[in-house]
Amino acid sequence: MPETYHAIDELVTPFCEELSIPFIICQSTLRGRIQDWHLKNNAIPMIGFKSCTGNWKIRVIRRIMREYVGNGRGKPLVRVQLGITTDESRRANASDVKWAVNSFPLIEAGISREDCEDRLVKAGWSVRKSGCTFCPYQGSESWNYLKTNHPELFEEAVNLEENYRANRPGRRQGLLNKPGRWLIDGIPEKKGSECDSGGCFL
Ligand code: SF4
């Protein structure tokens, strides 16, 4: 979302600089942009398949961490702090590698999503939930926001889905996660699953 990049430039980067915290943007050198890869491979990200978060988030971040810590031959080398809140504690899973140990500081501090939002508002920060613009985990509200506020990005999602449909005939489900319902036909009234329902970083 452009709002996420704006928040990084205007809020996160200055905040990290002030506290001398290194802020590194990790990019996939193997597969390139997530939307380009899916377009080229006639694919879309799908609920239940964790390849998008695995390939464009977890593996990319781990590769960068490895550059810093090297190889500990099974020993824990990194403490990964994941910002999962108390209301989504089902997502707080142990790491699947020994060298990077997951920790959940917000859960340890008893902080919920609402608490986070309250704190951001009090600090004068206006932040929208981050995520890919074409994420199948987003609900109708989020799709409508994208369509209204970033029509060119909504169009990109439509193109991604239309390319998938054209090249994979017989597939009945797209980014709206509803059989037979496609973005080009409009966004259903009913809310779908939300982006924080656990697709990423499980
Ligand atoms: S935000 Fe959605 S599309 Fe993007 S990596 Fe996460 S689950 Fe996949």
PDB file of C-alpha atoms and ligand atoms in Angstrom:
ATOM      1  CA  MET A   1       0.000   0.000   0.000  1.00  0.00           C
ATOM      2  CA  PRO A   2       1.337   3.498  -0.737  1.00  0.00           C
ATOM      3  CA  GLU A   3       0.265   4.427   2.807  1.00  0.00           C
ATOM      4  CA  THR A   4       2.742   1.874   4.148  1.00  0.00           C
ATOM      5  CA  TYR A   5       5.637   3.397   2.176  1.00  0.00           C
ATOM      6  CA  HIS A   6       4.537   6.832   3.321  1.00  0.00           C
ATOM      7  CA  ALA A   7       4.541   5.662   6.960  1.00  0.00           C
ATOM      8  CA  ILE A   8       8.030   4.200   6.476  1.00  0.00           C
ATOM      9  CA  ASP A   9       9.377   7.463   5.055  1.00  0.00           C
ATOM     10  CA  GLU A  10       7.605   9.857   7.371  1.00  0.00           C
ATOM     11  CA  LEU A  11       7.402   7.954  10.637  1.00  0.00           C
ATOM     12  CA  VAL A  12       9.407   4.762  10.902  1.00  0.00           C
ATOM     13  CA  THR A  13      12.698   5.880   9.338  1.00  0.00           C
ATOM     14  CA  PRO A  14      13.016   9.100  11.397  1.00  0.00           C
ATOM     15  CA  PHE A  15      11.977   7.180  14.532  1.00  0.00           C
ATOM     16  CA  CYS A  16      14.668   4.535  13.954  1.00  0.00           C
ATOM     17  CA  GLU A  17      17.270   7.184  13.142  1.00  0.00           C
ATOM     18  CA  GLU A  18      16.494   9.008  16.376  1.00  0.00           C
ATOM     19  CA  LEU A  19      17.049   5.817  18.371  1.00  0.00           C
ATOM     20  CA  SER A  20      19.989   4.603  16.235  1.00  0.00           C
ATOM     21  CA  ILE A  21      18.103   1.461  15.247  1.00  0.00           C
ATOM     22  CA  PRO A  22      19.209   0.121  11.825  1.00  0.00           C
ATOM     23  CA  PHE A  23      16.220  -0.047   9.460  1.00  0.00           C
ATOM     24  CA  ILE A  24      16.776  -2.356   6.501  1.00  0.00           C
ATOM     25  CA  ILE A  25      14.394  -2.931   3.586  1.00  0.00           C
ATOM     26  CA  CYS A  26      14.609  -6.572   2.491  1.00  0.00           C
ATOM     27  CA  GLN A  27      13.886  -7.341  -1.172  1.00  0.00           C
ATOM     28  CA  SER A  28      13.567 -10.637  -2.996  1.00  0.00           C
ATOM     29  CA  THR A  29      16.571 -10.944  -5.303  1.00  0.00           C
ATOM     30  CA  LEU A  30      15.551 -14.442  -6.401  1.00  0.00           C
ATOM     31  CA  ARG A  31      12.006 -13.866  -7.629  1.00  0.00           C
ATOM     32  CA  GLY A  32      11.668 -10.084  -8.012  1.00  0.00           C
ATOM     33  CA  ARG A  33       8.397  -8.271  -7.353  1.00  0.00           C
ATOM     34  CA  ILE A  34       5.646 -10.520  -6.048  1.00  0.00           C
ATOM     35  CA  GLN A  35       3.037  -9.261  -8.530  1.00  0.00           C
ATOM     36  CA  ASP A  36       5.422  -9.617 -11.522  1.00  0.00           C
ATOM     37  CA  TRP A  37       6.293 -13.184 -10.556  1.00  0.00           C
ATOM     38  CA  HIS A  38       2.633 -14.182 -10.229  1.00  0.00           C
ATOM     39  CA  LEU A  39       1.783 -12.543 -13.550  1.00  0.00           C
ATOM     40  CA  LYS A  40       4.637 -14.313 -15.316  1.00  0.00           C
ATOM     41  CA  ASN A  41       3.649 -17.666 -13.818  1.00  0.00           C
ATOM     42  CA  ASN A  42      -0.096 -17.213 -14.433  1.00  0.00           C
ATOM     43  CA  ALA A  43      -0.693 -17.463 -10.704  1.00  0.00           C
ATOM     44  CA  ILE A  44      -2.291 -15.543  -7.851  1.00  0.00           C
ATOM     45  CA  PRO A  45      -1.608 -15.686  -4.116  1.00  0.00           C
ATOM     46  CA  MET A  46      -4.142 -18.006  -2.506  1.00  0.00           C
ATOM     47  CA  ILE A  47      -5.524 -18.502   0.974  1.00  0.00           C
ATOM     48  CA  GLY A  48      -4.192 -21.671   2.524  1.00  0.00           C
ATOM     49  CA  PHE A  49      -0.969 -21.656   0.471  1.00  0.00           C
ATOM     50  CA  LYS A  50       1.824 -19.907   2.280  1.00  0.00           C
ATOM     51  CA  SER A  51       4.150 -19.601  -0.686  1.00  0.00           C
ATOM     52  CA  CYS A  52       3.744 -15.804  -0.968  1.00  0.00           C
ATOM     53  CA  THR A  53       4.606 -15.029   2.634  1.00  0.00           C
ATOM     54  CA  GLY A  54       7.274 -17.735   2.628  1.00  0.00           C
ATOM     55  CA  ASN A  55       9.001 -16.626  -0.572  1.00  0.00           C
ATOM     56  CA  TRP A  56       8.626 -12.848  -0.319  1.00  0.00           C
ATOM     57  CA  LYS A  57       8.848 -12.325   3.426  1.00  0.00           C
ATOM     58  CA  ILE A  58      10.228 -15.109   5.591  1.00  0.00           C
ATOM     59  CA  ARG A  59      12.971 -16.397   3.246  1.00  0.00           C
ATOM     60  CA  VAL A  60      14.019 -12.898   2.220  1.00  0.00           C
ATOM     61  CA  ILE A  61      14.311 -11.669   5.808  1.00  0.00           C
ATOM     62  CA  ARG A  62      16.149 -14.831   6.854  1.00  0.00           C
ATOM     63  CA  ARG A  63      18.646 -14.424   4.024  1.00  0.00           C
ATOM     64  CA  ILE A  64      19.488 -10.915   5.230  1.00  0.00           C
ATOM     65  CA  MET A  65      19.736 -12.085   8.846  1.00  0.00           C
ATOM     66  CA  ARG A  66      22.150 -14.822   7.768  1.00  0.00           C
ATOM     67  CA  GLU A  67      24.409 -12.180   6.238  1.00  0.00           C
ATOM     68  CA  TYR A  68      24.716 -10.675   9.705  1.00  0.00           C
ATOM     69  CA  VAL A  69      24.935 -13.751  11.931  1.00  0.00           C
ATOM     70  CA  GLY A  70      26.409 -16.458   9.688  1.00  0.00           C
ATOM     71  CA  ASN A  71      25.832 -20.135  10.387  1.00  0.00           C
ATOM     72  CA  GLY A  72      25.643 -21.404  13.972  1.00  0.00           C
ATOM     73  CA  ARG A  73      25.278 -25.086  12.992  1.00  0.00           C
ATOM     74  CA  GLY A  74      21.981 -25.537  14.836  1.00  0.00           C
ATOM     75  CA  LYS A  75      22.651 -23.038  17.611  1.00  0.00           C
ATOM     76  CA  PRO A  76      20.159 -20.178  18.158  1.00  0.00           C
ATOM     77  CA  LEU A  77      21.667 -17.009  16.661  1.00  0.00           C
ATOM     78  CA  VAL A  78      18.784 -14.600  16.258  1.00  0.00           C
ATOM     79  CA  ARG A  79      15.786 -13.524  18.320  1.00  0.00           C
ATOM     80  CA  VAL A  80      13.022 -12.566  15.887  1.00  0.00           C
ATOM     81  CA  GLN A  81      10.465 -10.207  17.411  1.00  0.00           C
ATOM     82  CA  LEU A  82       7.092 -10.561  15.718  1.00  0.00           C
ATOM     83  CA  GLY A  83       4.428  -7.903  16.292  1.00  0.00           C
ATOM     84  CA  ILE A  84       1.538 -10.291  16.880  1.00  0.00           C
ATOM     85  CA  THR A  85      -1.046  -8.930  19.332  1.00  0.00           C
ATOM     86  CA  THR A  86      -3.003 -10.711  22.089  1.00  0.00           C
ATOM     87  CA  ASP A  87      -6.162 -10.977  19.968  1.00  0.00           C
ATOM     88  CA  GLU A  88      -4.335 -12.949  17.268  1.00  0.00           C
ATOM     89  CA  SER A  89      -2.259 -15.127  19.570  1.00  0.00           C
ATOM     90  CA  ARG A  90      -3.136 -18.220  17.497  1.00  0.00           C
ATOM     91  CA  ARG A  91      -0.504 -16.933  15.054  1.00  0.00           C
ATOM     92  CA  ALA A  92       2.235 -16.972  17.684  1.00  0.00           C
ATOM     93  CA  ASN A  93       3.984 -20.122  16.552  1.00  0.00           C
ATOM     94  CA  ALA A  94       7.493 -21.347  17.234  1.00  0.00           C
ATOM     95  CA  SER A  95      10.065 -20.910  14.488  1.00  0.00           C
ATOM     96  CA  ASP A  96      10.661 -23.835  12.134  1.00  0.00           C
ATOM     97  CA  VAL A  97      14.427 -23.274  12.226  1.00  0.00           C
ATOM     98  CA  LYS A  98      16.663 -23.609  15.264  1.00  0.00           C
ATOM     99  CA  TRP A  99      18.914 -20.631  14.520  1.00  0.00           C
ATOM    100  CA  ALA A 100      16.094 -18.028  14.520  1.00  0.00           C
ATOM    101  CA  VAL A 101      13.919 -18.087  17.642  1.00  0.00           C
ATOM    102  CA  ASN A 102      10.543 -16.328  17.502  1.00  0.00           C
ATOM    103  CA  SER A 103       9.422 -14.019  20.289  1.00  0.00           C
ATOM    104  CA  PHE A 104       6.239 -11.992  20.698  1.00  0.00           C
ATOM    105  CA  PRO A 105       6.875  -8.792  22.691  1.00  0.00           C
ATOM    106  CA  LEU A 106       3.343  -7.412  22.255  1.00  0.00           C
ATOM    107  CA  ILE A 107       1.763 -10.592  23.611  1.00  0.00           C
ATOM    108  CA  GLU A 108       4.276 -10.653  26.479  1.00  0.00           C
ATOM    109  CA  ALA A 109       3.240  -7.058  27.316  1.00  0.00           C
ATOM    110  CA  GLY A 110      -0.495  -7.891  27.010  1.00  0.00           C
ATOM    111  CA  ILE A 111      -1.018  -5.471  24.109  1.00  0.00           C
ATOM    112  CA  SER A 112      -3.987  -5.935  21.754  1.00  0.00           C
ATOM    113  CA  ARG A 113      -4.549  -4.548  18.252  1.00  0.00           C
ATOM    114  CA  GLU A 114      -6.901  -1.943  19.727  1.00  0.00           C
ATOM    115  CA  ASP A 115      -4.199  -0.909  22.222  1.00  0.00           C
ATOM    116  CA  CYS A 116      -1.774  -0.450  19.306  1.00  0.00           C
ATOM    117  CA  GLU A 117      -4.278   1.691  17.415  1.00  0.00           C
ATOM    118  CA  ASP A 118      -4.945   3.813  20.523  1.00  0.00           C
ATOM    119  CA  ARG A 119      -1.238   4.376  21.071  1.00  0.00           C
ATOM    120  CA  LEU A 120      -0.677   5.347  17.447  1.00  0.00           C
ATOM    121  CA  VAL A 121      -3.542   7.833  17.546  1.00  0.00           C
ATOM    122  CA  LYS A 122      -2.252   9.319  20.815  1.00  0.00           C
ATOM    123  CA  ALA A 123       1.199   9.711  19.260  1.00  0.00           C
ATOM    124  CA  GLY A 124      -0.385  11.518  16.311  1.00  0.00           C
ATOM    125  CA  TRP A 125       0.381   8.699  13.895  1.00  0.00           C
ATOM    126  CA  SER A 126      -2.154   7.722  11.283  1.00  0.00           C
ATOM    127  CA  VAL A 127      -1.272   4.261  10.011  1.00  0.00           C
ATOM    128  CA  ARG A 128      -3.233   1.844   7.843  1.00  0.00           C
ATOM    129  CA  LYS A 129      -2.809  -1.888   8.005  1.00  0.00           C
ATOM    130  CA  SER A 130      -0.033  -3.011   5.665  1.00  0.00           C
ATOM    131  CA  GLY A 131      -0.207  -5.881   3.189  1.00  0.00           C
ATOM    132  CA  CYS A 132      -0.040  -6.583  -0.522  1.00  0.00           C
ATOM    133  CA  THR A 133      -2.632  -4.608  -2.483  1.00  0.00           C
ATOM    134  CA  PHE A 134      -3.885  -7.838  -4.113  1.00  0.00           C
ATOM    135  CA  CYS A 135      -3.913  -9.921  -0.927  1.00  0.00           C
ATOM    136  CA  PRO A 136      -6.661 -12.574  -0.939  1.00  0.00           C
ATOM    137  CA  TYR A 137      -6.986 -12.267   2.839  1.00  0.00           C
ATOM    138  CA  GLN A 138      -8.437  -8.778   2.642  1.00  0.00           C
ATOM    139  CA  GLY A 139     -12.176  -8.229   2.999  1.00  0.00           C
ATOM    140  CA  SER A 140     -14.646  -6.139   0.996  1.00  0.00           C
ATOM    141  CA  GLU A 141     -13.936  -2.988   2.988  1.00  0.00           C
ATOM    142  CA  SER A 142     -10.264  -3.160   2.083  1.00  0.00           C
ATOM    143  CA  TRP A 143     -10.958  -3.937  -1.592  1.00  0.00           C
ATOM    144  CA  ASN A 144     -13.343  -0.986  -1.747  1.00  0.00           C
ATOM    145  CA  TYR A 145     -10.745   1.269  -0.136  1.00  0.00           C
ATOM    146  CA  LEU A 146      -8.207   0.185  -2.764  1.00  0.00           C
ATOM    147  CA  LYS A 147     -10.646   0.703  -5.633  1.00  0.00           C
ATOM    148  CA  THR A 148     -11.627   4.177  -4.440  1.00  0.00           C
ATOM    149  CA  ASN A 149      -8.270   5.488  -3.290  1.00  0.00           C
ATOM    150  CA  HIS A 150      -5.810   3.661  -5.551  1.00  0.00           C
ATOM    151  CA  PRO A 151      -7.703   2.724  -8.738  1.00  0.00           C
ATOM    152  CA  GLU A 152      -4.469   1.949 -10.607  1.00  0.00           C
ATOM    153  CA  LEU A 153      -3.516  -0.645  -7.972  1.00  0.00           C
ATOM    154  CA  PHE A 154      -7.008  -2.112  -8.028  1.00  0.00           C
ATOM    155  CA  GLU A 155      -6.651  -2.387 -11.800  1.00  0.00           C
ATOM    156  CA  GLU A 156      -3.357  -4.191 -11.310  1.00  0.00           C
ATOM    157  CA  ALA A 157      -5.106  -6.738  -9.049  1.00  0.00           C
ATOM    158  CA  VAL A 158      -7.891  -7.176 -11.634  1.00  0.00           C
ATOM    159  CA  ASN A 159      -5.279  -7.781 -14.351  1.00  0.00           C
ATOM    160  CA  LEU A 160      -3.475 -10.311 -12.184  1.00  0.00           C
ATOM    161  CA  GLU A 161      -6.687 -12.225 -11.623  1.00  0.00           C
ATOM    162  CA  GLU A 162      -7.825 -11.981 -15.256  1.00  0.00           C
ATOM    163  CA  ASN A 163      -4.454 -13.287 -16.428  1.00  0.00           C
ATOM    164  CA  TYR A 164      -4.819 -16.229 -14.023  1.00  0.00           C
ATOM    165  CA  ARG A 165      -8.344 -16.978 -15.262  1.00  0.00           C
ATOM    166  CA  ALA A 166      -7.329 -16.784 -18.913  1.00  0.00           C
ATOM    167  CA  ASN A 167      -4.349 -19.075 -18.517  1.00  0.00           C
ATOM    168  CA  ARG A 168      -5.745 -21.534 -16.001  1.00  0.00           C
ATOM    169  CA  PRO A 169      -9.198 -22.372 -17.280  1.00  0.00           C
ATOM    170  CA  GLY A 170     -11.319 -24.353 -14.876  1.00  0.00           C
ATOM    171  CA  ARG A 171     -10.092 -22.567 -11.754  1.00  0.00           C
ATOM    172  CA  ARG A 172     -13.190 -21.290  -9.963  1.00  0.00           C
ATOM    173  CA  GLN A 173     -11.763 -19.137  -7.230  1.00  0.00           C
ATOM    174  CA  GLY A 174      -9.744 -15.942  -7.352  1.00  0.00           C
ATOM    175  CA  LEU A 175      -8.576 -13.143  -5.108  1.00  0.00           C
ATOM    176  CA  LEU A 176     -12.015 -12.618  -3.552  1.00  0.00           C
ATOM    177  CA  ASN A 177     -11.778 -16.140  -2.179  1.00  0.00           C
ATOM    178  CA  LYS A 178     -15.335 -16.920  -3.267  1.00  0.00           C
ATOM    179  CA  PRO A 179     -16.107 -19.578  -5.888  1.00  0.00           C
ATOM    180  CA  GLY A 180     -17.278 -18.010  -9.132  1.00  0.00           C
ATOM    181  CA  ARG A 181     -16.741 -14.433  -7.926  1.00  0.00           C
ATOM    182  CA  TRP A 182     -14.162 -12.271  -9.666  1.00  0.00           C
ATOM    183  CA  LEU A 183     -12.904  -8.743  -9.073  1.00  0.00           C
ATOM    184  CA  ILE A 184     -13.973  -7.618 -12.524  1.00  0.00           C
ATOM    185  CA  ASP A 185     -17.612  -8.341 -11.596  1.00  0.00           C
ATOM    186  CA  GLY A 186     -17.488  -6.053  -8.552  1.00  0.00           C
ATOM    187  CA  ILE A 187     -16.829  -6.473  -4.869  1.00  0.00           C
ATOM    188  CA  PRO A 188     -19.461  -8.327  -2.828  1.00  0.00           C
ATOM    189  CA  GLU A 189     -21.191  -6.483   0.013  1.00  0.00           C
ATOM    190  CA  LYS A 190     -20.458  -9.138   2.582  1.00  0.00           C
ATOM    191  CA  LYS A 191     -17.116  -8.872   4.311  1.00  0.00           C
ATOM    192  CA  GLY A 192     -14.638 -11.618   3.568  1.00  0.00           C
ATOM    193  CA  SER A 193     -11.832 -12.804   5.796  1.00  0.00           C
ATOM    194  CA  GLU A 194      -9.570 -10.006   6.901  1.00  0.00           C
ATOM    195  CA  CYS A 195      -5.903  -9.554   6.153  1.00  0.00           C
ATOM    196  CA  ASP A 196      -5.014 -10.166   9.786  1.00  0.00           C
ATOM    197  CA  SER A 197      -6.704 -13.542   9.765  1.00  0.00           C
ATOM    198  CA  GLY A 198      -3.398 -15.308   9.809  1.00  0.00           C
ATOM    199  CA  GLY A 199      -2.108 -15.615   6.286  1.00  0.00           C
ATOM    200  CA  CYS A 200       1.236 -14.000   6.829  1.00  0.00           C
ATOM    201  CA  PHE A 201       4.066 -15.173   9.047  1.00  0.00           C
ATOM    202  CA  LEU A 202       2.269 -18.257  10.299  1.00  0.00           C
TER     203      LEU A 202
HETATM  204  S1  SF4 B   1      -0.030  -9.732   2.385  1.00  0.00           S
HETATM  205 FE1  SF4 B   1      -1.292 -11.381   1.474  1.00  0.00          FE
HETATM  206  S2  SF4 B   1      -0.518 -11.624  -0.640  1.00  0.00           S
HETATM  207 FE2  SF4 B   1       1.019 -10.474   0.528  1.00  0.00          FE
HETATM  208  S3  SF4 B   1       2.463 -12.034   1.267  1.00  0.00           S
HETATM  209 FE3  SF4 B   1       0.927 -11.721   2.889  1.00  0.00          FE
HETATM  210  S4  SF4 B   1      -0.673 -13.297   2.511  1.00  0.00           S
HETATM  211 FE4  SF4 B   1       0.585 -13.095   0.632  1.00  0.00          FE
END
